[in-house]
Each structure stands twice: as structure tokens, then as C-alpha cells.
Amino acid sequence: MNIMSPVASSSALDSDYLLSSPKDDEIFPTFERRVSARGLISKYNDEFVLKNTEKAYEQQYASLYFLRLTVLKPRVSKVAADAWNGMSILSQEVKAVDRVLDVRQGEFCWIVGTIYIEMSLKPNILDEITKEFWTTAPISKDKFVDPQHDAIMLEDESGRVNLVGSTIKSELLVTGCVVAVLGSETTSGDFDVVDIRYPELAPQVPREISTGHERKYVALVSGLQVSGDIHETYETSMLFEYLMGELGGSDDSKRASEIIHVIIAGNSFANRDSPVSRDEDSQDNNSQKKKKKYGYDSKSYNSKPTEALDSLLADLSTSVSVDIMPGEQDPTNYSYPQQPINPALVPRTRRFLGSSFRSVSNPCWWDIEGLRILGTGGQPVDDIFRYIEDDDRLQMMEYSLRWQHCAPTAPDTLWTYPFRDNDPFILNETPHLFFAGNQPEFKTKIVDGDNGQRVRLVTLPKFSETGQVVLVDVATLACEVVSFGLNGAGR
Amino acid sequence: MASELYSTFLATRIVHSQEAITYRLLSRELKIHTALAKRYLYAFHCSSKSIYPDKVHATYLISGQKRPATTASGDVLMSDVSSPPSTLPDTDVAVEEEIVQTAFELVPEEELEDMKSTFRKIAYVHVYSLEPARLPEDFISLAECGRKVRDIDLEEDPHTISQTYGVIAEPAAKRQPLGQLASAQSKPAAILTTKTKAPHTEPEVKQRPPSKPSTMSSPLPPVGKTDRDRHFKPKATTEVEVSSKDIKKEKRESPPIRKLTSPALKSASTPSTTIKKTKSGSPTSRSSSQASQELQSMFSSSEDENDKDEREDIVNTEAETPKDVIGAIHESFISDDINLSIDKTPAKPKDTNIKSEDVEMESAPMLEGPGESITNLTLTKRAPRRGRRKVTKPIHTKDANGFLTTKYEELWESYSEASDEEPSATRLAGPVKRSSSPVPKKEKDMSAKKENGSKKKTASSGQSSLMSFWKK
């Protein structure tokens, strides 16, 4: 509900209404946000948040792959059967083969398994050890892909087979996705692929689109990179002022009041060191070797980022409900899924815990007024980026949905916890909104599925670089961007 | 009039003190709506041109839509996903989605017109801040103003902020008071909080916690656990705020959780000892006849008095167990009828509701008195739970690097060798703690330990018993 003043309606106020002398008895509008449902979907989130007492690291990652295959195999088999059953190639009917190793030469069949891509440029622990003894050429860690030398294999419980063929080369594949491939075995023992199928989009919970004329938005922002330095970029303050309804004129405030929830998706803190690597030449290692004391090294610990962010969030929490999700550089565990940032880091904001502030895991599922949202801090997409040659992030996100897995490269190149009972990254349903934070730029598109699913994909740019925050309309899935700038500082 | 006030205010701030001021800071300092503050800044800026030429510089904020307006993001409609997915269906029609982009730009007044021309459609322009001279590129001084604003906002209730300054109100926002949060974090304490939030706030309760340095604290809590908490439920309310920390610490164990610092509580053994001692040796001894009156006056008197009152009551009743005493006090509050019902069950935090811990807390101060007064309690039942002493103990913990480190920590310990403090509590569950068994076990063994408390005490330092080798 809006508390509108009896003075001139906001739309009638011209752009300069604030550039005039104050009148004594004028009342200015103050808006209020609607009470809305902003919950987390606990059945998924509970799998991401691991209890410290229950974490066990004795198991191997193989069980994670096995679980993934067990769950996704029936799904992709169904898609493949629908497509290929009854089909005949070269007057030979294709049939399903249960095990990869059971494929016979010359026979057209289809098999289901997990893709594994052998890449020489992938970080390899053996390489790092080798580096200690011999000097090796520096390799760029941006991408692992090396089209000439990479080998794509299909693996299941029985074994692996090499996939060849032009069809497979042009597909977007990463290690860990479960697919069905149709083809036959060649003389050299490789599997020549003719066609490929994915599990496709999972079923989606239908959403009632409210037809009220009042709009509701979810604000998504990532990469705040609050450092607390004196020379901190001022846009962050402007963003928070806008969200609180103080910046701009009354229409701006009105729009801001339609934002019912703010999600801060990752990398809110600046200055996180990269995890220790065995690379002796790395700067981190050199500085770390000097530190021999227990407890924290006061020279390297800087409390300014947390204090600054705490101050900002505490102010913001008085006005809107906020969720903070950790990102790659945030003070929480590095492996995926990242645990929620401990609220003790933000003591002032912590006082709003339970009312308008919440710390969530990465990834996280939300249910905001019926809109089901899956959000990540961007690490899975960044990791998929390293596997393919181009840079279409939206495509990568779309494929994640089609593979029904939001982090397929875990545990291969994306560090993760060795889950034992289930693979929590498997998507059992398709969200209505899927966003990834800390991406190079803002991009969005709508993806439609076979069974009427409709998803809005959004890549969030880093706020510290672009000054942009994305607003998504809860009812219509429309996107808007609000940007903040200082003196036209070019971006 | 208001207009003169603000112009004086702004003149002082900008011209004389040479400080920048944003509309937000102005609104907080004058307690006005931010829109009004923007107007004030504008008006002052205009008037200052004649009065203080070149001494006041304005920074403007422009909001609107910039050119170019559309952001083409290639909205590809995937109508047929089942088509051979080897190539993305880019053959479908790509619809360019028009994304509405709103921009907010902060510009110094010199560049206002230039910046305006980059906007396709201007929504609003207003003065953002006034400063003595043009701000540097990164607008540092505005950050300082922002900090001040947030510090001011921190003290106020969210709804007040909304009404006074025109900030958008969030109905769900609720800032918990300090100290409340500690209890909110720990489960039992949380329950305690909610329960104790119940209707009453008795001043007596409020006053009790502060008077912690009492050696008589230990005997009472166990006693009070079952009887007292029932009665003291309403009174425990305000206790929570102050004693939430204590509650948290107490939650784990039964009686010995005397985190109420009681320097003299070295030799506390049983409640009755306390009782007796207070009676005899307490510097603040009172006549027994005053007991009931004091009890009643507890509601309004100072905390010290309350403590003494409680003590007195205990003393007077000559209860067999602290529980009796507590029970007596209860009763006296309720019915002025002192009932010496002996409750022999060892009170454990987990048995009773959380309030009991709160009650323990309250009762702790009640039995305050010099430490030595506890030494000769005849009742041995409470003996293990009672002693609280400060002990320097080596704590073995696993460092972040995986190394075993030993730190010497001063802990409050009771005879059952349970530590009151949180950090030591967690260490107790650590891998190398030798002096007591892990936390879960501890609760179970509490009763056993009570009896064995003295035995353990006499065991070699750091080793509770021979069984600890196997228990650990």
C-alpha cells in the first residue's frame, strides 16, 4: 500500500520540483513496501547448507558421479527413447544399450553416460609438482579448452568410450553432464556419434501470475566489492540510497518501493586472497610463508570491508528485506556449495536477522510471491566458460537447465564437497528465474521448454565495474536495469 | 522560521566549518523529509550566490533514461527445443527486448548541462550535496557524510526512520535490541527469550543479574530449577536482555554453569552451606524478620538489597537444599507461605525449560555473599555442582593449520570440571581435551559427575578419571 500525500500526485511533479524553494506546509510522499512472501525453498537449500558436525571427507567423488548418473540416466533415456525408438539407420533399427562397454562394432545403438572431457590444460596436481622440479612454459588458466587435443569420452558404471564425429565436436559439452548419444562403434574402438540428446528442461511448477496492477520487483545485484577504503566508489552508496527510496524524485521512490526483495549475489567483500596454491612463484605463497604466527596476522587482515558492508546493509535492512549470498571472494568456504556467510561478520545487520536480513547459501533457491528463483554466485558458469571456446554465458546457463544440472563441472574443476547421499545440484524442477552473478555484463533472455516451461535467464554484471542493478518483475518476468554513475565516469 | 534556521545551519556547516553536506545528512540532522532537505539545499544554494559567492558548490543528481535507450539482448524464443539440439535454434526469430534502463548520475554543477544532454529523458534533477569547493573525482567527502547518516540511522527504529525522513518502510524490518541477539543465536536461549518475553517485567528480576559476584549463586540455581522457574517465569522477562549471554553459557549444563563471576566462589559446596554462611558470615546479614518484607520489597528495591533479601530468606528458612530455599522464596512471593518442599532432583537445564537457566541466573545473585560462606555447607548433594573457581587450564586445540596448540586459559570451573565459558565449552568438545569428556556426554554424566565432583577434583590435574582415556 502506498502512503501518498494529498499534495500534487507524483506524476504531476515535474522534473524540477525539487529545485525549488521549500514551502512551509508541504507534505512529501513516503512509500511503503508491500508485505510479501519472500521465502527460501528449504527442500533444496537444506541440501546445500551442510552442518559442520555432519561433514565427512573420507568418501571419494566417484559416488557423486554415480548418484548423478543414477538420477539423470532415466530422464535422458526417456528423451532418447522418445526420439530414437523405432528409428532405423541404414535399414538397421537402433536400440538402446545398457552399458557402454557392450557396444558392438558396426551396430547402431544409443548409450547413456556422463561426459568426460580430457583436457591437457586442465589444472593438474601432477603439473604443479612437476613445476617444482623443472620449469615449464606458463599456461594461461583462462580456458582449458584446446580443440585439437581434447578428447571427449562417455563414461558410465562399466567403462568409457571415446566419442568422435563432427556432431560431437560442435556440441557444447562439459565434463559431468549426462547425455544420450546415438551412433556406432568404429574400427578403432571409438564411438562415432550421429545424434545426441539431453535430459532437457525439468518440469516447472506452474506460477499464478497475479493480475494486480501493483508491480513487484526483485532487485538483483552482484559484485559490490565493498572495500571500505577512502577511495571507495560512491555508486554503492547511491544504490543503497535508491533502494531506500531517498534518491531521485517521487517516481523514483515509488519504483523503489515496488522492490519487495533485494538479493546480493556474491562478491560483496573485496580483497579476498586466492586459495593457497602450490605454485612457489605465486605471490600468495611468498607472503604466506612469512606468516608463521598463529591466530590472525594483523598485517594482512583488514576489517574495513566488513565494517563498511555491515554499515551499508544495516541501513538498507531498515527499509527492504535483503538476502546476501556468498561469492567466490567472500569470507566463507571456497568450495561449492558455499555456506551462508556467518552473520557474525555483520554485527549491526545481524540485528535484523529473522526479520529483514538473511544470509543464504550459494547456490540458493527462493520462492518470492510464487516466483521460483535459482541463483548462483556465478562460479558454475565461469567454470563452464573454461571448457568451451566462446563466451556466450546465457547459452551456458541454458545448457545447464537442459542438462538438468546447475554445476556439471563439479567436482572435476569446480571444487565441491564430496556428497554421499545425493547430488544437490541436479535440477528436479526448472525455476522461473535463473540468474548468475559476477558475470562480465548484463544479458538476459527467455528460454522456453518442451512442456511449457518458461525461464528468464539473467547474467548479473559486477556492480563495482558497471554500476548496474537488475530489477525483475515478479509477475511478468520483465527485466529492468538501474545504473548509477559518477559524473559520467565511462564504463 | 524554518527557512532561516536551515540557512543558518547550512551556512555554518558549509562556509564556516568547510564541510560538505548531503541531503541525507541534512535530513537526519534537521529531522526532516529527504525531499524537503533537497529543497533546502537548493534554496540555500541559490541564496548563497549573493551572500557567499563562490563559497558554496552544488553537486546535482540527475535521474532518467540515457541515450541510447534500448539494450538489445537478443531475446531468442526457443519454441521448439526438441529440434536437433546440435545447433541452437538461432534460426528462430530473434526478438530484441527493450530493457528499460534508468540511470542516476552524480554531477558537479559545472557539468550539469552537459550531463543533461546525455539523457534521453530526464526524470528528476535535484541537489545532492553542497560543499565549500568542487568535490574530487571520487567524491570522498560524501562517503563520510554517508557514514554519519548510517550511524544516526542505527540508533533509530526503522519505522521512525521511515516516517521522519521519508525512507521507504519495510513492514517486516525489526531491529533486535543489543544483547537480545546473543540469545537469539543459541537455541535454548532463544526459547528463553521468547518465553521470558511473556508479560511481566519484574524489577526484581532485572536487578538480580547485575549482582553477579555472588558466591551463593551456585546453590540456588539447582534448587530453583524446577520450582523457581515456574514461579519466576514472569519475572524472568527482563532478565533476558541482560543475562542472555549468561543464559547461553548456562544452557549446556545444569548447576555448574555459573558463569556469573563469583571470585570467591571457590569452595562452594552446597546450598545450605551458603545459606548458613551467609547467615553467619555474610557482611550483609540481615535479621531474619526482615526476610519477608525484603522479599516483597525486592520488586522495587535495589539489586543488592534483593540479593540480600534472597539470601536472607534462604538463611532464615534454613532449608535443607537450595531448592527448598528457592521454593520457599517462590512461595513467599506467591503466598507468603514458606514451604520447605525439598526437591531433590538435580536440576538440569535440559530437563527443565530454559527459563530455569534464567532462574538460575537470577537466583545466583540472590545467594550472593562472600565466597567463604559456602565452604561449610552440610548438604553434599549440591557439592559437585557448586564450586566455581577460576582455574588456569591448558587447552589443547587444533589450529587452523592443523597443528596442536596449547593455550592457557582462565576458566571458571565447577567441580564437575565443566567450564562456563563458551570458548572453553567448545574446546571441551575438541579432540584433545583431557580434562573432561565431550559436551554431549557431559550433560549425561552431569549427575554422575556431581557425585564424583570431589573425586574428580582430587584426580590429577587435567585428567578427570581413568575412564577419560576410554571416554574420549
JSON list of C-alpha atoms in Angstrom, two decimals, chain A residues 119-238:
[
{"chain": "A", "resi": 119, "resn": "MET", "atom": "CA", "xyz": [41.96, -31.69, -21.44]},
{"chain": "A", "resi": 120, "resn": "SER", "atom": "CA", "xyz": [45.64, -31.22, -21.14]},
{"chain": "A", "resi": 121, "resn": "LEU", "atom": "CA", "xyz": [45.23, -27.68, -19.97]},
{"chain": "A", "resi": 122, "resn": "LYS", "atom": "CA", "xyz": [43.10, -28.59, -17.02]},
{"chain": "A", "resi": 123, "resn": "PRO", "atom": "CA", "xyz": [44.76, -27.88, -13.71]},
{"chain": "A", "resi": 124, "resn": "ASN", "atom": "CA", "xyz": [46.54, -31.00, -12.80]},
{"chain": "A", "resi": 125, "resn": "ILE", "atom": "CA", "xyz": [48.16, -31.67, -9.49]},
{"chain": "A", "resi": 126, "resn": "LEU", "atom": "CA", "xyz": [50.92, -33.55, -11.25]},
{"chain": "A", "resi": 127, "resn": "ASP", "atom": "CA", "xyz": [51.75, -30.49, -13.26]},
{"chain": "A", "resi": 128, "resn": "GLU", "atom": "CA", "xyz": [52.19, -28.45, -10.17]},
{"chain": "A", "resi": 129, "resn": "ILE", "atom": "CA", "xyz": [54.56, -30.97, -8.72]},
{"chain": "A", "resi": 130, "resn": "THR", "atom": "CA", "xyz": [56.44, -31.09, -11.98]},
{"chain": "A", "resi": 131, "resn": "LYS", "atom": "CA", "xyz": [56.85, -27.37, -11.84]},
{"chain": "A", "resi": 132, "resn": "GLU", "atom": "CA", "xyz": [58.84, -27.71, -8.71]},
{"chain": "A", "resi": 133, "resn": "PHE", "atom": "CA", "xyz": [61.47, -29.71, -10.45]},
{"chain": "A", "resi": 134, "resn": "TRP", "atom": "CA", "xyz": [61.55, -28.39, -13.97]},
{"chain": "A", "resi": 135, "resn": "THR", "atom": "CA", "xyz": [60.49, -25.12, -15.41]},
{"chain": "A", "resi": 136, "resn": "THR", "atom": "CA", "xyz": [57.54, -25.40, -17.67]},
{"chain": "A", "resi": 137, "resn": "ALA", "atom": "CA", "xyz": [56.01, -22.96, -20.01]},
{"chain": "A", "resi": 138, "resn": "PRO", "atom": "CA", "xyz": [53.43, -20.76, -18.36]},
{"chain": "A", "resi": 139, "resn": "ILE", "atom": "CA", "xyz": [49.93, -21.69, -19.32]},
{"chain": "A", "resi": 140, "resn": "SER", "atom": "CA", "xyz": [47.02, -19.40, -19.43]},
{"chain": "A", "resi": 141, "resn": "LYS", "atom": "CA", "xyz": [44.42, -20.53, -16.98]},
{"chain": "A", "resi": 142, "resn": "ASP", "atom": "CA", "xyz": [41.59, -18.73, -18.61]},
{"chain": "A", "resi": 143, "resn": "LYS", "atom": "CA", "xyz": [40.36, -21.62, -20.63]},
{"chain": "A", "resi": 144, "resn": "PHE", "atom": "CA", "xyz": [41.24, -25.26, -20.57]},
{"chain": "A", "resi": 145, "resn": "VAL", "atom": "CA", "xyz": [39.88, -25.97, -23.96]},
{"chain": "A", "resi": 146, "resn": "ASP", "atom": "CA", "xyz": [42.26, -26.97, -26.66]},
{"chain": "A", "resi": 147, "resn": "PRO", "atom": "CA", "xyz": [40.18, -28.20, -29.54]},
{"chain": "A", "resi": 148, "resn": "GLN", "atom": "CA", "xyz": [42.93, -30.04, -31.29]},
{"chain": "A", "resi": 149, "resn": "HIS", "atom": "CA", "xyz": [43.96, -32.15, -28.40]},
{"chain": "A", "resi": 150, "resn": "ASP", "atom": "CA", "xyz": [40.91, -32.56, -26.24]},
{"chain": "A", "resi": 151, "resn": "ALA", "atom": "CA", "xyz": [39.19, -35.88, -26.14]},
{"chain": "A", "resi": 152, "resn": "ILE", "atom": "CA", "xyz": [35.55, -36.32, -25.31]},
{"chain": "A", "resi": 153, "resn": "MET", "atom": "CA", "xyz": [34.52, -39.50, -23.66]},
{"chain": "A", "resi": 154, "resn": "LEU", "atom": "CA", "xyz": [31.36, -41.05, -22.44]},
{"chain": "A", "resi": 155, "resn": "GLU", "atom": "CA", "xyz": [31.55, -42.88, -19.19]},
{"chain": "A", "resi": 156, "resn": "ASP", "atom": "CA", "xyz": [29.19, -44.95, -17.15]},
{"chain": "A", "resi": 157, "resn": "GLU", "atom": "CA", "xyz": [29.47, -47.57, -14.44]},
{"chain": "A", "resi": 158, "resn": "SER", "atom": "CA", "xyz": [31.08, -50.05, -16.74]},
{"chain": "A", "resi": 159, "resn": "GLY", "atom": "CA", "xyz": [33.65, -48.00, -18.56]},
{"chain": "A", "resi": 160, "resn": "ARG", "atom": "CA", "xyz": [34.36, -45.26, -21.00]},
{"chain": "A", "resi": 161, "resn": "VAL", "atom": "CA", "xyz": [34.34, -44.86, -24.69]},
{"chain": "A", "resi": 162, "resn": "ASN", "atom": "CA", "xyz": [35.83, -42.17, -26.83]},
{"chain": "A", "resi": 163, "resn": "LEU", "atom": "CA", "xyz": [33.33, -40.08, -28.75]},
{"chain": "A", "resi": 164, "resn": "VAL", "atom": "CA", "xyz": [34.27, -38.95, -32.20]},
{"chain": "A", "resi": 165, "resn": "GLY", "atom": "CA", "xyz": [32.49, -37.41, -35.09]},
{"chain": "A", "resi": 166, "resn": "SER", "atom": "CA", "xyz": [31.67, -33.98, -36.32]},
{"chain": "A", "resi": 167, "resn": "THR", "atom": "CA", "xyz": [28.38, -33.94, -34.47]},
{"chain": "A", "resi": 168, "resn": "ILE", "atom": "CA", "xyz": [30.03, -34.16, -31.16]},
{"chain": "A", "resi": 169, "resn": "LYS", "atom": "CA", "xyz": [32.61, -31.54, -31.89]},
{"chain": "A", "resi": 170, "resn": "SER", "atom": "CA", "xyz": [30.07, -28.86, -32.45]},
{"chain": "A", "resi": 171, "resn": "GLU", "atom": "CA", "xyz": [28.13, -29.57, -29.30]},
{"chain": "A", "resi": 172, "resn": "LEU", "atom": "CA", "xyz": [28.51, -27.66, -26.09]},
{"chain": "A", "resi": 173, "resn": "LEU", "atom": "CA", "xyz": [29.68, -30.28, -23.67]},
{"chain": "A", "resi": 174, "resn": "VAL", "atom": "CA", "xyz": [31.44, -30.19, -20.37]},
{"chain": "A", "resi": 175, "resn": "THR", "atom": "CA", "xyz": [32.63, -32.85, -18.03]},
{"chain": "A", "resi": 176, "resn": "GLY", "atom": "CA", "xyz": [29.84, -34.07, -15.86]},
{"chain": "A", "resi": 177, "resn": "CYS", "atom": "CA", "xyz": [26.77, -33.66, -17.98]},
{"chain": "A", "resi": 178, "resn": "VAL", "atom": "CA", "xyz": [24.71, -36.76, -18.58]},
{"chain": "A", "resi": 179, "resn": "VAL", "atom": "CA", "xyz": [23.71, -37.32, -22.18]},
{"chain": "A", "resi": 180, "resn": "ALA", "atom": "CA", "xyz": [22.48, -39.97, -24.57]},
{"chain": "A", "resi": 181, "resn": "VAL", "atom": "CA", "xyz": [24.36, -40.48, -27.81]},
{"chain": "A", "resi": 182, "resn": "LEU", "atom": "CA", "xyz": [23.34, -42.36, -30.88]},
{"chain": "A", "resi": 183, "resn": "GLY", "atom": "CA", "xyz": [25.95, -43.87, -33.11]},
{"chain": "A", "resi": 184, "resn": "SER", "atom": "CA", "xyz": [28.08, -46.86, -33.68]},
{"chain": "A", "resi": 185, "resn": "GLU", "atom": "CA", "xyz": [31.46, -48.14, -32.84]},
{"chain": "A", "resi": 186, "resn": "THR", "atom": "CA", "xyz": [34.25, -47.62, -35.28]},
{"chain": "A", "resi": 187, "resn": "THR", "atom": "CA", "xyz": [37.03, -49.96, -36.05]},
{"chain": "A", "resi": 188, "resn": "SER", "atom": "CA", "xyz": [39.37, -48.16, -33.72]},
{"chain": "A", "resi": 189, "resn": "GLY", "atom": "CA", "xyz": [37.02, -48.63, -30.83]},
{"chain": "A", "resi": 190, "resn": "ASP", "atom": "CA", "xyz": [35.73, -45.11, -30.75]},
{"chain": "A", "resi": 191, "resn": "PHE", "atom": "CA", "xyz": [32.07, -44.28, -30.82]},
{"chain": "A", "resi": 192, "resn": "ASP", "atom": "CA", "xyz": [31.05, -42.30, -33.83]},
{"chain": "A", "resi": 193, "resn": "VAL", "atom": "CA", "xyz": [28.21, -40.06, -32.77]},
{"chain": "A", "resi": 194, "resn": "VAL", "atom": "CA", "xyz": [25.32, -39.30, -35.03]},
{"chain": "A", "resi": 195, "resn": "ASP", "atom": "CA", "xyz": [22.94, -37.67, -32.63]},
{"chain": "A", "resi": 196, "resn": "ILE", "atom": "CA", "xyz": [22.83, -36.54, -29.04]},
{"chain": "A", "resi": 197, "resn": "ARG", "atom": "CA", "xyz": [20.13, -35.91, -26.50]},
{"chain": "A", "resi": 198, "resn": "TYR", "atom": "CA", "xyz": [19.97, -34.13, -23.15]},
{"chain": "A", "resi": 199, "resn": "PRO", "atom": "CA", "xyz": [17.52, -34.54, -20.30]},
{"chain": "A", "resi": 200, "resn": "GLU", "atom": "CA", "xyz": [16.05, -31.18, -21.38]},
{"chain": "A", "resi": 201, "resn": "LEU", "atom": "CA", "xyz": [14.25, -28.83, -19.08]},
{"chain": "A", "resi": 202, "resn": "ALA", "atom": "CA", "xyz": [12.85, -30.30, -15.92]},
{"chain": "A", "resi": 203, "resn": "PRO", "atom": "CA", "xyz": [9.21, -29.80, -15.10]},
{"chain": "A", "resi": 204, "resn": "GLN", "atom": "CA", "xyz": [8.30, -26.42, -13.79]},
{"chain": "A", "resi": 205, "resn": "VAL", "atom": "CA", "xyz": [5.96, -25.54, -11.00]},
{"chain": "A", "resi": 206, "resn": "PRO", "atom": "CA", "xyz": [3.18, -23.53, -12.54]},
{"chain": "A", "resi": 207, "resn": "ARG", "atom": "CA", "xyz": [3.06, -19.98, -11.41]},
{"chain": "A", "resi": 208, "resn": "GLU", "atom": "CA", "xyz": [-0.02, -17.96, -10.81]},
{"chain": "A", "resi": 209, "resn": "ILE", "atom": "CA", "xyz": [0.56, -14.62, -12.31]},
{"chain": "A", "resi": 210, "resn": "SER", "atom": "CA", "xyz": [-1.10, -12.08, -10.16]},
{"chain": "A", "resi": 211, "resn": "THR", "atom": "CA", "xyz": [-3.08, -9.64, -12.15]},
{"chain": "A", "resi": 212, "resn": "GLY", "atom": "CA", "xyz": [-2.97, -6.83, -9.67]},
{"chain": "A", "resi": 213, "resn": "HIS", "atom": "CA", "xyz": [-1.90, -3.52, -11.06]},
{"chain": "A", "resi": 214, "resn": "GLU", "atom": "CA", "xyz": [0.72, -3.12, -8.41]},
{"chain": "A", "resi": 215, "resn": "ARG", "atom": "CA", "xyz": [4.06, -4.22, -9.56]},
{"chain": "A", "resi": 216, "resn": "LYS", "atom": "CA", "xyz": [6.57, -6.12, -7.54]},
{"chain": "A", "resi": 217, "resn": "TYR", "atom": "CA", "xyz": [10.21, -6.39, -8.30]},
{"chain": "A", "resi": 218, "resn": "VAL", "atom": "CA", "xyz": [13.11, -8.40, -7.10]},
{"chain": "A", "resi": 219, "resn": "ALA", "atom": "CA", "xyz": [16.36, -6.49, -7.22]},
{"chain": "A", "resi": 220, "resn": "LEU", "atom": "CA", "xyz": [19.43, -8.49, -8.14]},
{"chain": "A", "resi": 221, "resn": "VAL", "atom": "CA", "xyz": [22.88, -7.10, -7.71]},
{"chain": "A", "resi": 222, "resn": "SER", "atom": "CA", "xyz": [26.27, -8.76, -7.50]},
{"chain": "A", "resi": 223, "resn": "GLY", "atom": "CA", "xyz": [29.88, -7.86, -7.19]},
{"chain": "A", "resi": 224, "resn": "LEU", "atom": "CA", "xyz": [29.50, -4.95, -4.80]},
{"chain": "A", "resi": 225, "resn": "GLN", "atom": "CA", "xyz": [33.14, -5.35, -3.79]},
{"chain": "A", "resi": 226, "resn": "VAL", "atom": "CA", "xyz": [32.86, -3.16, -0.77]},
{"chain": "A", "resi": 227, "resn": "SER", "atom": "CA", "xyz": [36.32, -2.37, 0.42]},
{"chain": "A", "resi": 228, "resn": "GLY", "atom": "CA", "xyz": [35.76, 0.35, 2.97]},
{"chain": "A", "resi": 229, "resn": "ASP", "atom": "CA", "xyz": [38.64, 2.28, 1.55]},
{"chain": "A", "resi": 230, "resn": "ILE", "atom": "CA", "xyz": [38.63, 6.01, 1.47]},
{"chain": "A", "resi": 231, "resn": "HIS", "atom": "CA", "xyz": [38.55, 5.92, -2.28]},
{"chain": "A", "resi": 232, "resn": "GLU", "atom": "CA", "xyz": [35.73, 3.50, -2.46]},
{"chain": "A", "resi": 233, "resn": "THR", "atom": "CA", "xyz": [33.46, 4.04, -5.37]},
{"chain": "A", "resi": 234, "resn": "TYR", "atom": "CA", "xyz": [30.47, 6.02, -4.32]},
{"chain": "A", "resi": 235, "resn": "GLU", "atom": "CA", "xyz": [27.98, 4.22, -6.53]},
{"chain": "A", "resi": 236, "resn": "THR", "atom": "CA", "xyz": [27.39, 1.63, -3.86]},
{"chain": "A", "resi": 237, "resn": "SER", "atom": "CA", "xyz": [26.11, 4.31, -1.53]},
{"chain": "A", "resi": 238, "resn": "MET", "atom": "CA", "xyz": [23.93, 5.67, -4.26]}
]
